[in-house]
Tab-separated table of C-alpha atoms and ligand atoms in Angstrom:
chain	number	residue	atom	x	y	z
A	1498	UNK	CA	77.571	44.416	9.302
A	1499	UNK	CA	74.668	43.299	11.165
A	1500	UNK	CA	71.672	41.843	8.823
A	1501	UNK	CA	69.001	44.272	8.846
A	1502	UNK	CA	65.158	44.044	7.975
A	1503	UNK	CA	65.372	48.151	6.689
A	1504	UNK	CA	66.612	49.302	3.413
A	1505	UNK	CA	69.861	52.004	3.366
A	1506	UNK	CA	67.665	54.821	3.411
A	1507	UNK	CA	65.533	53.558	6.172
A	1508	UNK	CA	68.868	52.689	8.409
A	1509	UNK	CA	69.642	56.313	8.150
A	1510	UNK	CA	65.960	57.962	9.343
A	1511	UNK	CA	66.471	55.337	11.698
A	1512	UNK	CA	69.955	55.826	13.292
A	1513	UNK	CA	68.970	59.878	13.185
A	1514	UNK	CA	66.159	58.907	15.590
A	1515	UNK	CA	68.164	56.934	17.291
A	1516	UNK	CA	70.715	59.475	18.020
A	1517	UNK	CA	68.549	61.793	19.133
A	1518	UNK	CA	66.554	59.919	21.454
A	1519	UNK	CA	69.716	58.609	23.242
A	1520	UNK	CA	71.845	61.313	23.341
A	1521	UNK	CA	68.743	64.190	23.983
A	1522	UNK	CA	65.826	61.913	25.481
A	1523	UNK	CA	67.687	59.153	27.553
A	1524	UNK	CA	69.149	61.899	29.678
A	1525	UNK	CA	65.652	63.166	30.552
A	1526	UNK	CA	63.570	59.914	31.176
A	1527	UNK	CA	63.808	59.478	35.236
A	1528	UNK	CA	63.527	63.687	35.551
A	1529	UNK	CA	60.561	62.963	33.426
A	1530	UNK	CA	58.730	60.078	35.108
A	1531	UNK	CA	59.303	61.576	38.518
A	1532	UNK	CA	57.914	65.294	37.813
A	1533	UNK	CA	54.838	63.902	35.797
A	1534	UNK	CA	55.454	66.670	33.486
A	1535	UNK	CA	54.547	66.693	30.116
A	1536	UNK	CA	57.964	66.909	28.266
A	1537	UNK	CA	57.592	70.069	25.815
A	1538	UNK	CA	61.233	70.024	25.181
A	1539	UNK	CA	61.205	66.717	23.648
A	1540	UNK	CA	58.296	67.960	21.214
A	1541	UNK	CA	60.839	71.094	20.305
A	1542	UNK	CA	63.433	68.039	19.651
A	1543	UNK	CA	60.912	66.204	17.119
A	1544	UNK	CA	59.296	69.216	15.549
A	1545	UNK	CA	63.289	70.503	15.079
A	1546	UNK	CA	64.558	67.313	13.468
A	1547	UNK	CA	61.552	66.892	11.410
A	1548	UNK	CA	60.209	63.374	13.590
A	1549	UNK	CA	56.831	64.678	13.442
A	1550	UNK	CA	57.289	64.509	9.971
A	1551	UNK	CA	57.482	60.755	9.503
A	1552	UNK	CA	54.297	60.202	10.163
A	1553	UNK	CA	52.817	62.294	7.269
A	1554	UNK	CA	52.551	62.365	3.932
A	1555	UNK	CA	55.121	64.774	1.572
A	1556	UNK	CA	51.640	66.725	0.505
A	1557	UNK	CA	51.120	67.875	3.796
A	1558	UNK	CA	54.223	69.005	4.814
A	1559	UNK	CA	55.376	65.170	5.868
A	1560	UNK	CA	58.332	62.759	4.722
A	1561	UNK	CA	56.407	60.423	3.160
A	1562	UNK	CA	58.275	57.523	4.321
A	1563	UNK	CA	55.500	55.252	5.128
A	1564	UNK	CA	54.187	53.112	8.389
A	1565	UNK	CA	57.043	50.998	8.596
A	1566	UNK	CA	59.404	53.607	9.148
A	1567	UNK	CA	56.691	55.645	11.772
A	1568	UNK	CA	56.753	52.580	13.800
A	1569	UNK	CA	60.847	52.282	14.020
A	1570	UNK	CA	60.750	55.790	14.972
A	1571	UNK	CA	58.684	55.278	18.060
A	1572	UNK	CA	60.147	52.222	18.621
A	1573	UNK	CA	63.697	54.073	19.073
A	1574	UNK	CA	62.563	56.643	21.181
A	1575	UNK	CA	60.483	54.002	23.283
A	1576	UNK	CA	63.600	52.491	24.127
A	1577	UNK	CA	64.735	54.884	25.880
A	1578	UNK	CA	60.950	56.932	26.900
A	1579	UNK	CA	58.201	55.476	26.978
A	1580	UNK	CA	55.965	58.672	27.193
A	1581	UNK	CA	58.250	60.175	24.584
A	1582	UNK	CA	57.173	57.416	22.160
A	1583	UNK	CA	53.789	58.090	23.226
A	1584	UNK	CA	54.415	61.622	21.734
A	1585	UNK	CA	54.839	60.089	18.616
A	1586	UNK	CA	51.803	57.386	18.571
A	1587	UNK	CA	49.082	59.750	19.361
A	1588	UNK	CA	49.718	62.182	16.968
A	1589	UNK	CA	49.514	59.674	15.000
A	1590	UNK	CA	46.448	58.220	16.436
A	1591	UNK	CA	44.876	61.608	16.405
A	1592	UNK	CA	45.465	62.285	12.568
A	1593	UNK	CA	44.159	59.039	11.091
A	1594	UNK	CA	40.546	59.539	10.586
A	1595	UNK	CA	41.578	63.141	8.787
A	1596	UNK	CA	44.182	61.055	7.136
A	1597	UNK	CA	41.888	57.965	6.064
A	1598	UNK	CA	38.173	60.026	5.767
A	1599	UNK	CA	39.240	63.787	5.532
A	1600	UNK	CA	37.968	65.476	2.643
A	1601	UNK	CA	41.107	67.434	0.653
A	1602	UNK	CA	39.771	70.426	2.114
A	1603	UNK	CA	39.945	69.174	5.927
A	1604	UNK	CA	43.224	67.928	4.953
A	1605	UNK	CA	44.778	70.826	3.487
A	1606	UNK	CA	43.580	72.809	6.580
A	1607	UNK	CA	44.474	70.895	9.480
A	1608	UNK	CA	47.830	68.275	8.857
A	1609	UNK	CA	50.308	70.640	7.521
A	1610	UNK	CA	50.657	71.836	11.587
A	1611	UNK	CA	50.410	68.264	12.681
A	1612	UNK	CA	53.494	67.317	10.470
A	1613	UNK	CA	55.455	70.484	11.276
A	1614	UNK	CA	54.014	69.359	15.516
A	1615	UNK	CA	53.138	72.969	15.730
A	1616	UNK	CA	49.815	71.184	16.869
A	1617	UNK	CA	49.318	68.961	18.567
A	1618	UNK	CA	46.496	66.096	18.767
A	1619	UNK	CA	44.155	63.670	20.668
A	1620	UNK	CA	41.544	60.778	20.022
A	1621	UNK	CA	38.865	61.064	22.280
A	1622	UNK	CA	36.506	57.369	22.156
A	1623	UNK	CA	36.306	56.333	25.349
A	1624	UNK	CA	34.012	57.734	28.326
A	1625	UNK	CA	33.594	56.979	31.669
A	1626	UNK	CA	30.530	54.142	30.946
A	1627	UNK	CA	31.955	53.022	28.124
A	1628	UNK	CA	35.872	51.901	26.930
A	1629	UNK	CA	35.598	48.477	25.411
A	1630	UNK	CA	32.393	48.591	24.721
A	1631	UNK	CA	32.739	52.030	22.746
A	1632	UNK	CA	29.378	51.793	21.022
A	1633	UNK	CA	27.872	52.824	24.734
A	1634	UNK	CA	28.997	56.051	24.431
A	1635	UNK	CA	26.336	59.054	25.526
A	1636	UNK	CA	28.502	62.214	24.170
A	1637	UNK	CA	25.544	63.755	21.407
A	1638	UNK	CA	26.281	65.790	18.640
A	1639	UNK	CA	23.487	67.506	17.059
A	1640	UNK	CA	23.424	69.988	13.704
A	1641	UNK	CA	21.868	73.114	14.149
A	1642	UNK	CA	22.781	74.962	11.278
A	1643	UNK	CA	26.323	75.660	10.355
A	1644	UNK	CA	27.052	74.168	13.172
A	1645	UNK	CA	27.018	70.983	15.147
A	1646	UNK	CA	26.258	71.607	19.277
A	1647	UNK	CA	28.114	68.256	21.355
A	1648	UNK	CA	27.278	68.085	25.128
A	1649	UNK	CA	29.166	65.147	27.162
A	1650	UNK	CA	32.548	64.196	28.568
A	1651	UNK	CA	35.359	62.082	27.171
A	1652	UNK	CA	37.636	60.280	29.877
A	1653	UNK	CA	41.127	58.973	29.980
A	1654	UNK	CA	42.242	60.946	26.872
A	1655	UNK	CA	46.106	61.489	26.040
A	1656	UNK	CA	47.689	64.953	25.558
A	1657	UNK	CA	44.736	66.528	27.053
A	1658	UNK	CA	45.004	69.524	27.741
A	1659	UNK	CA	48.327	69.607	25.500
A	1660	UNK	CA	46.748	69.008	22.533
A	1661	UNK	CA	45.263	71.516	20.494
A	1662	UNK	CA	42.963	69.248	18.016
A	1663	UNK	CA	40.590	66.604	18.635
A	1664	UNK	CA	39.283	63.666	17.055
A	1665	UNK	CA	36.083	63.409	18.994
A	1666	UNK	CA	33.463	60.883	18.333
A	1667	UNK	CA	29.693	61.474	19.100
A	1668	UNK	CA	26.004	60.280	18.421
A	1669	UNK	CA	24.228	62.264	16.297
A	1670	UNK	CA	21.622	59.424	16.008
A	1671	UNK	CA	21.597	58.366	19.879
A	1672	UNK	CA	18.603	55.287	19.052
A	1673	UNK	CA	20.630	53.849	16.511
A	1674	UNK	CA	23.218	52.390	18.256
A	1675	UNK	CA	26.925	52.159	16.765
A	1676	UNK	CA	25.409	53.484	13.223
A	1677	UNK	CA	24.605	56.190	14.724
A	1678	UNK	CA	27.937	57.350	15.679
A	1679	UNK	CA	30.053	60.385	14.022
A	1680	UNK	CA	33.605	61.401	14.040
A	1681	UNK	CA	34.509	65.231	13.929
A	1682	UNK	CA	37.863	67.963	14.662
A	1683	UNK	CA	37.153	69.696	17.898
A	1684	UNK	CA	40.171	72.538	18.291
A	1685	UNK	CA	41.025	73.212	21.848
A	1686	UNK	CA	39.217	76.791	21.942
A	1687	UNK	CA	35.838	75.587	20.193
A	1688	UNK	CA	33.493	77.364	22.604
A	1689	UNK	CA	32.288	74.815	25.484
A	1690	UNK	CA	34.815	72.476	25.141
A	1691	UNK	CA	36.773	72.169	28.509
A	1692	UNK	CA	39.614	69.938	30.294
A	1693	UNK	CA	38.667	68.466	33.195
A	1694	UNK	CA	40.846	66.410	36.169
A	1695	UNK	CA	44.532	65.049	35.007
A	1696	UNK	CA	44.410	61.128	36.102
A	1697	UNK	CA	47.864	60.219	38.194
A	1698	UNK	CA	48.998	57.001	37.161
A	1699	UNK	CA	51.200	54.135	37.543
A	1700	UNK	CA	53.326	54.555	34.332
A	1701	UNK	CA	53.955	56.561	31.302
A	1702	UNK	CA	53.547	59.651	33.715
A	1703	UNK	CA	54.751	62.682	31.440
A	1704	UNK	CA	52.211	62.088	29.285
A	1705	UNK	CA	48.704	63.620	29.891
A	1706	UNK	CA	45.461	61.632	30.010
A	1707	UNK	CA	42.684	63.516	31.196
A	1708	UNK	CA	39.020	64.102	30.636
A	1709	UNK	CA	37.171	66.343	28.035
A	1710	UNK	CA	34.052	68.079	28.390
A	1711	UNK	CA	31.431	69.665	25.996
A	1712	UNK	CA	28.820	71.538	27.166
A	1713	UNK	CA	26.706	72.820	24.642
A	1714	UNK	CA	30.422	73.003	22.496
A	1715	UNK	CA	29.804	74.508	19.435
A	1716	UNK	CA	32.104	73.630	15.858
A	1717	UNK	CA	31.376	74.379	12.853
A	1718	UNK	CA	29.449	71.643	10.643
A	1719	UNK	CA	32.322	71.678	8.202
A	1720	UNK	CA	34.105	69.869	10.801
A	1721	UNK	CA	32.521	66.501	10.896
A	1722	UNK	CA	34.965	63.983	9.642
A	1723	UNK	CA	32.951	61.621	6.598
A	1724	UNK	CA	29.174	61.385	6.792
A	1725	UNK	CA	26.875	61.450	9.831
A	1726	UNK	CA	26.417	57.401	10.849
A	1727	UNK	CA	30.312	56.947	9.957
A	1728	UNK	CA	31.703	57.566	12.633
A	1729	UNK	CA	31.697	54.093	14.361
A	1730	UNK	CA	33.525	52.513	10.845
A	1731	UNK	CA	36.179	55.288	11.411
A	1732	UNK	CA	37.311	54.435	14.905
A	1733	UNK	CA	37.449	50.710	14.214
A	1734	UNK	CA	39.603	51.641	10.741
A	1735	UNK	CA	41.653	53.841	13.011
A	1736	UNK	CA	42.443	51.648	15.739
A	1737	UNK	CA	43.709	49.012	13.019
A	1738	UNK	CA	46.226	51.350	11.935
A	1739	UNK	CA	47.469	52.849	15.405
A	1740	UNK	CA	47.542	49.939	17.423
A	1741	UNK	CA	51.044	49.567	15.637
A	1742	UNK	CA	51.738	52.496	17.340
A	1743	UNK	CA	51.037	51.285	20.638
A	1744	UNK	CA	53.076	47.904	19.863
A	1745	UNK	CA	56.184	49.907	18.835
A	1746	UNK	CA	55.963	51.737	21.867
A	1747	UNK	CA	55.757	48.254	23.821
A	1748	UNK	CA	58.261	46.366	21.453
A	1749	UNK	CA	61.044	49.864	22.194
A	1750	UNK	CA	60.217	49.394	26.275
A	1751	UNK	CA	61.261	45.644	25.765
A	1752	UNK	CA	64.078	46.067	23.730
A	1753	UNK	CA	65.488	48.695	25.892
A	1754	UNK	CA	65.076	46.603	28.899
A	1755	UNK	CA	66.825	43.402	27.644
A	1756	UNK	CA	69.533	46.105	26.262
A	1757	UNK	CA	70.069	47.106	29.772
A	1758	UNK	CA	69.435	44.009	31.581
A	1759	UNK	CA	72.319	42.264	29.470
A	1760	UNK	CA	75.166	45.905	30.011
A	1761	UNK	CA	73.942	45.027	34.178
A	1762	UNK	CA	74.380	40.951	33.683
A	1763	UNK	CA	77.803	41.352	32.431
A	1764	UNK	CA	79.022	43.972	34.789
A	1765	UNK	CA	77.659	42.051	37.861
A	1766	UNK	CA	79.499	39.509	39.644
A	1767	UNK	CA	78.393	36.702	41.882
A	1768	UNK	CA	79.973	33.663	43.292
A	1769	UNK	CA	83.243	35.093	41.232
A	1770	UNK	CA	81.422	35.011	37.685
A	1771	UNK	CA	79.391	37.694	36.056
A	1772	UNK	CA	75.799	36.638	36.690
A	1773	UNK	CA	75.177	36.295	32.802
A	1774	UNK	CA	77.269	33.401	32.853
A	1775	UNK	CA	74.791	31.682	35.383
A	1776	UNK	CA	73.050	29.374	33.610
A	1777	UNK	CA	69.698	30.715	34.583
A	1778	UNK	CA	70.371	34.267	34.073
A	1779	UNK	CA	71.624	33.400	30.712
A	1780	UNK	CA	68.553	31.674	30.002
A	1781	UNK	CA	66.361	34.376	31.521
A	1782	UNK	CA	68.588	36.923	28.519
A	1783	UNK	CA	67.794	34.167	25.758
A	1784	UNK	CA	64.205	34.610	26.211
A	1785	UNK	CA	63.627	37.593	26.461
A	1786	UNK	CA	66.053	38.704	23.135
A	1787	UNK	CA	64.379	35.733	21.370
A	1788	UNK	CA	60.507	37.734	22.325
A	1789	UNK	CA	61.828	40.920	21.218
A	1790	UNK	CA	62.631	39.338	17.923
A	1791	UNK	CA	59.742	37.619	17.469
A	1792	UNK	CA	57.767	40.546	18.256
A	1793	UNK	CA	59.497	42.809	15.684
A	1794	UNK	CA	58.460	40.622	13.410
A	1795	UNK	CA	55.113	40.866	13.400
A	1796	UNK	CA	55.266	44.643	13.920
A	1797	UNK	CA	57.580	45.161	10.753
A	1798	UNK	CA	55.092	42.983	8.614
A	1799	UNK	CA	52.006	44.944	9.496
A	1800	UNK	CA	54.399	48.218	8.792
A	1801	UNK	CA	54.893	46.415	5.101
A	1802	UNK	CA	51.769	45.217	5.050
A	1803	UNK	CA	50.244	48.621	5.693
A	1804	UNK	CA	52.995	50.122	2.938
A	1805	UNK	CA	52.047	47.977	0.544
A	1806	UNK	CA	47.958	49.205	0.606
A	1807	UNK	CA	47.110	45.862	2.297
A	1808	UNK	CA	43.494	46.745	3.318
A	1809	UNK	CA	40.447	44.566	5.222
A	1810	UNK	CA	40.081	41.878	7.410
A	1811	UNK	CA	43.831	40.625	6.934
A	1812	UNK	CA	45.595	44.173	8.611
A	1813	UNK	CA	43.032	44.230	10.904
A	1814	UNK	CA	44.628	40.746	11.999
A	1815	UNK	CA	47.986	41.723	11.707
A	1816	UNK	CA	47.347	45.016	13.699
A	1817	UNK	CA	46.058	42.983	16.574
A	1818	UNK	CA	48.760	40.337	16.880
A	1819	UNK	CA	51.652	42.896	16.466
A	1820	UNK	CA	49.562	44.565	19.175
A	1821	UNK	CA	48.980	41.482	21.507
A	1822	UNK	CA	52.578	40.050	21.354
A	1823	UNK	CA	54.716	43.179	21.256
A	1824	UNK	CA	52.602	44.351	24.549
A	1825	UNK	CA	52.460	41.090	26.676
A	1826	UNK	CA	56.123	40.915	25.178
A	1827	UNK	CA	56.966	44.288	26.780
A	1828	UNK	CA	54.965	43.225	30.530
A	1829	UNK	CA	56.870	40.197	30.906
A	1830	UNK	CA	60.330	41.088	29.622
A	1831	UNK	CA	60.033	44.069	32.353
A	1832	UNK	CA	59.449	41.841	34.632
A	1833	UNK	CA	62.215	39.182	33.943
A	1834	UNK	CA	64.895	42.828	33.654
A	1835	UNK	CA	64.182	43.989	37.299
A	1836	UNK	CA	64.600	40.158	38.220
A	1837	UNK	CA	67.795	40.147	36.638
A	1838	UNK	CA	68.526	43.614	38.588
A	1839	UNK	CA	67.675	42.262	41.987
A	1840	UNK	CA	67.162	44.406	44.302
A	1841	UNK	CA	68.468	47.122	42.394
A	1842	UNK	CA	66.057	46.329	39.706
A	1843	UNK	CA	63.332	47.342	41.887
A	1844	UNK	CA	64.631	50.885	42.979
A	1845	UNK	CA	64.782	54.385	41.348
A	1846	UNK	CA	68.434	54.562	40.849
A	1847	UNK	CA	67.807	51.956	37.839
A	1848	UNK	CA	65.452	52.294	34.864
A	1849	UNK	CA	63.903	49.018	34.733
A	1850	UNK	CA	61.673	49.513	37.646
A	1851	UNK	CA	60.289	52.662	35.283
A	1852	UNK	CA	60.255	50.298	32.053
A	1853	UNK	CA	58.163	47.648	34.048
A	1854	UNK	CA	55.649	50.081	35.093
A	1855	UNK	CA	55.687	52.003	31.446
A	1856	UNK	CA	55.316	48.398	29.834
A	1857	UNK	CA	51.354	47.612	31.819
A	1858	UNK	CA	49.641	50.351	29.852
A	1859	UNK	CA	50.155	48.945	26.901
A	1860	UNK	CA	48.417	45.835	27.310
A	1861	UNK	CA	45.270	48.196	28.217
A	1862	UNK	CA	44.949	51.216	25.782
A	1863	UNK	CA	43.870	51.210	22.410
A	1864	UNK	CA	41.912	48.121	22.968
A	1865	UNK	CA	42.985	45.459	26.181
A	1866	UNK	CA	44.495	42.243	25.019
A	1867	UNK	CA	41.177	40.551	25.823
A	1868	UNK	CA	40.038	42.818	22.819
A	1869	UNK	CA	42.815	41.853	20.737
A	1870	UNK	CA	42.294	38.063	21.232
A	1871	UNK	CA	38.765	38.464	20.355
A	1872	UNK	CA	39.543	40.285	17.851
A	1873	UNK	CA	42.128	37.600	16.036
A	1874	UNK	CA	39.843	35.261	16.730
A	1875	UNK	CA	36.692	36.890	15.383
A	1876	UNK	CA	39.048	36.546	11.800
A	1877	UNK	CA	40.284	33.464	12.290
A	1878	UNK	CA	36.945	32.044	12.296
A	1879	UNK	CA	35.663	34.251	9.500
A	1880	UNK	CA	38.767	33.081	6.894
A	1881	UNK	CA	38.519	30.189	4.505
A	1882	UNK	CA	41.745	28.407	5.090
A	1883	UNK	CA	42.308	24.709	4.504
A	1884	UNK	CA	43.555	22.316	7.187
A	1885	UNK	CA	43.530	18.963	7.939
A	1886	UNK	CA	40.424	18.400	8.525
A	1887	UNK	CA	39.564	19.038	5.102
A	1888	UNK	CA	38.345	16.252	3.210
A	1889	UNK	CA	37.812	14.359	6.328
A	1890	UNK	CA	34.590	12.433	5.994
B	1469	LIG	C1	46.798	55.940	30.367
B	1469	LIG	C2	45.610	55.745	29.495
B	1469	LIG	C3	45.536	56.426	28.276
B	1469	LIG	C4	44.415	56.281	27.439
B	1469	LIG	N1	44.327	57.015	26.279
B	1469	LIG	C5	43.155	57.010	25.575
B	1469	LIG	C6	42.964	57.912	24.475
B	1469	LIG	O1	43.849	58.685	24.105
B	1469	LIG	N2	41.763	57.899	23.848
B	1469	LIG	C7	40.741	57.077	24.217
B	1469	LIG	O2	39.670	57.148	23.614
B	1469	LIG	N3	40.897	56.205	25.249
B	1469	LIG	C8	42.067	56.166	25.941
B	1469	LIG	N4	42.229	55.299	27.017
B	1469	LIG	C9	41.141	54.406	27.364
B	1469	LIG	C10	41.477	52.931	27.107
B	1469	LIG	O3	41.515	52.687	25.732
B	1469	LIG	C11	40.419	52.092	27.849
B	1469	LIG	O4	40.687	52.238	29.240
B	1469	LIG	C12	40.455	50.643	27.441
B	1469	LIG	O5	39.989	50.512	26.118
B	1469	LIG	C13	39.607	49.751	28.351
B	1469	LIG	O6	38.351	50.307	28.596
B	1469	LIG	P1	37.830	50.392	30.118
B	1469	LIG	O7	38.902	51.056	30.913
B	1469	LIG	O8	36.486	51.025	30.101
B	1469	LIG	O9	37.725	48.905	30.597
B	1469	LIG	P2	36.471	47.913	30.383
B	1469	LIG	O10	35.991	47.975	28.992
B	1469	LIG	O11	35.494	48.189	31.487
B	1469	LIG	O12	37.154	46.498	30.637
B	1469	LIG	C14	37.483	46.014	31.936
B	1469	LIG	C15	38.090	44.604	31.793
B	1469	LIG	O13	37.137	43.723	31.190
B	1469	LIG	C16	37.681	43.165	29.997
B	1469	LIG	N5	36.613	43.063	28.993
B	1469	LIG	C17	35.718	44.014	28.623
B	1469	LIG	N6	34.893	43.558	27.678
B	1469	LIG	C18	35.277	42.297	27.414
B	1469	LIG	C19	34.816	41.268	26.528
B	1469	LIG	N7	33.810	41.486	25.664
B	1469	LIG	N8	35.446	40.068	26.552
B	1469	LIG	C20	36.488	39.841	27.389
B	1469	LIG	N9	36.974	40.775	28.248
B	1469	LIG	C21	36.376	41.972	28.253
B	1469	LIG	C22	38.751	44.143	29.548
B	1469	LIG	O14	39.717	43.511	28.711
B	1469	LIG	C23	39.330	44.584	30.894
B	1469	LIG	O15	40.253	43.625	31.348
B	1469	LIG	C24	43.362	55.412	27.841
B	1469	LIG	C25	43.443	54.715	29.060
B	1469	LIG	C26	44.536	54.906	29.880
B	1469	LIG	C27	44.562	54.180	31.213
């Protein structure tokens, strides 16, 4: 037996996943990167095997198995999908700020149907003026008795359109920059709330990302997510925890490229040898299995770091370098399996030419790399560690 980083009952949630994603999902990849469809079949596979479940709590209706075993999930069905581990990361992504600053009540209401994925959900943060620099953002939201009334747009959301929740942030206090910012639950047929123009794109492509609009979109006030002013603290605690997400998704996209790039190396023969006995190929296979590994490794210690109630500054950290590696990890292991391919790397008829284009996004969403090196850095500089220098005069 293999070692393994997961405990028994972990193997087993595991190899279900796994099972399902390669004998239900791998079948359906290519069909779904070349209609651009958004796969509804694969979220009647999750919601009837209970995947949806992982990522929730037993009190509302999840398993209650914790972040570690979330982010093997997507990483298994990443492997083979990309846009089917999306699935998986953005509902996710979509429930954490009911998860981490819901009141009982909000919770009691809304995640039971995002465990069950009889819902499904979307964060919507960025805007067309404003990504990185999130605190820019011009959507208002503005109480007016019971309710709150948000006019604006949202761009480059995922599941738009599919989704029928969403985490929307606003400013209710437009002069006070990112303390003035609030987080609410928009549902799909609030009054004034609209979606606007699907984006085509380079990868991921059965997965939605469109824009949002409010216009004069009316909720009710019970519906804002923590106090006004919070909202900005909310999308920064969210990001910490979903980034993960994003970094499984990368990690599966590598994995499942070196898996396939090593089946094609053996198989293939040149100069009478199979080309993984060239010495460069080889090397080329080395590398990239070697950057997988490393990569799950920070990914599974944020997952036990985030298991074990690890708060603060130090997950924040850990979120960003799972994030970092597992993505550049993904965009240059791609890369290296259609070189191994050749010129049948960089055609249809293979998957690697899918994987390479799947892997770009996610060194952009949920924060770009730039973001994520600032970020490390930013808490690098902030902690009190002891080097060498210390006690030099
Ligand atoms: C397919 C897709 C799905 C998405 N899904 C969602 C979603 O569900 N919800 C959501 O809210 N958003 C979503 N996004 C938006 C995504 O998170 C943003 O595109 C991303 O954060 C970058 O913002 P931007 O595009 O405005 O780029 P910009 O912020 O304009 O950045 C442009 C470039 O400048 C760099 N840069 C910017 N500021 C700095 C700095 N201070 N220091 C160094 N470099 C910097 C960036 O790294 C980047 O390389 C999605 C985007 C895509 C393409």
């Amino acid at each position: 037996m293999p070692w393994e980083p997961l405990t028994d009952d972990q193997l087993e949630i595991r190899d279900l996943v796994r099972r399902v994603a390669r004998e239900r999902i791998a079948p359906r990849a290519a069909e779904i990167d070349e209609s651009h469809e958004f796969p509804w079949d694969v979220v009647e596979l999750f919601r009837e095997h209970g995947i949806f479940g992982l990522l929730f709590d037993e009190e509302w209706g999840g398993t209650g198995t914790g972040a570690l075993l979330s982010l093997v999930a997507i990483e298994e069905v990443s492997k083979v999908c990309a846009t089917s581990g999306l699935i998986l990361a953005v509902q996710e992504l979509g429930s954490l700020a009911l998860k981490l600053a819901g009141t009982e009540e909000q919770k009691a209401r809304f995640l039971p149907s995002l465990a069950s994925g009889d819902t499904l959900t979307a964060y919507a943060l960025t805007e067309a003026g404003s990504g990185s620099d999130s605190a820019a953002m011009r959507t208002t939201a503005r109480r007016e008795g019971d309710e709150y009334r948000l006019d604006g747009g949202k761009r480059f959301i995922t599941n738009a359109g599919v989704a029928g929740l969403y985490t929307v942030f606003a400013k209710t206090d437009p002069e006070a920059g990112h303390k003035g910012i609030s987080c609410f639950v928009v549902e799909a047929d609030a009054p004034g709330f609209s979606v606007g123009r699907i984006e085509p794109k380079l990868g991921i492509k059965g997965s939605t990302t469109g824009e949002v609009f409010f216009d004069g979109c009316r909720i009710p006030a019970a519906n804002l997510i923590g106090a006004e002013g919070d909202g900005f603290r909310i999308a920064m605690r969210v990001l910490d925890r979903s980034r993960p997400g994003i970094a499984a998704q990368a990690l599966g996209i590598a994995q499942g490229a070196t898996d396939y790039a090593l089946d094609y190396a053996k198989g293939r023969e040149t100069m009478g040898k199979p080309i993984a006995s060239h010495q460069l190929v080889a090397a080329k296979l080395a590398d990239m299995e070697t950057a997988c590994q490393a990569a799950r490794g920070l990914l599974y210690r944020f997952g036990r770091m985030a298991d074990d109630g690890v708060e603060g500054p130090e997950l924040t950290k850990a979120s960003a370098e799972a994030k970092l590696f597992c993505s550049d990890t993904a965009m240059w292991v791609t890369t290296e399996a259609v070189q191994i391919l050749g010129g049948y790397g960089y055609v249809k008829e293979y998957p690697v030419e899918r994987m390479m284009r799947d892997a770009k996004i996610t060194q952009i969403y949920e924060g770009t790399n730039e973001v994520q090196r600032l970020v490390i850095a930013r808490e690098m500089v902030r902690e009190t560690r002891s080097s060498l220098l210390a006690g030099v005069a």
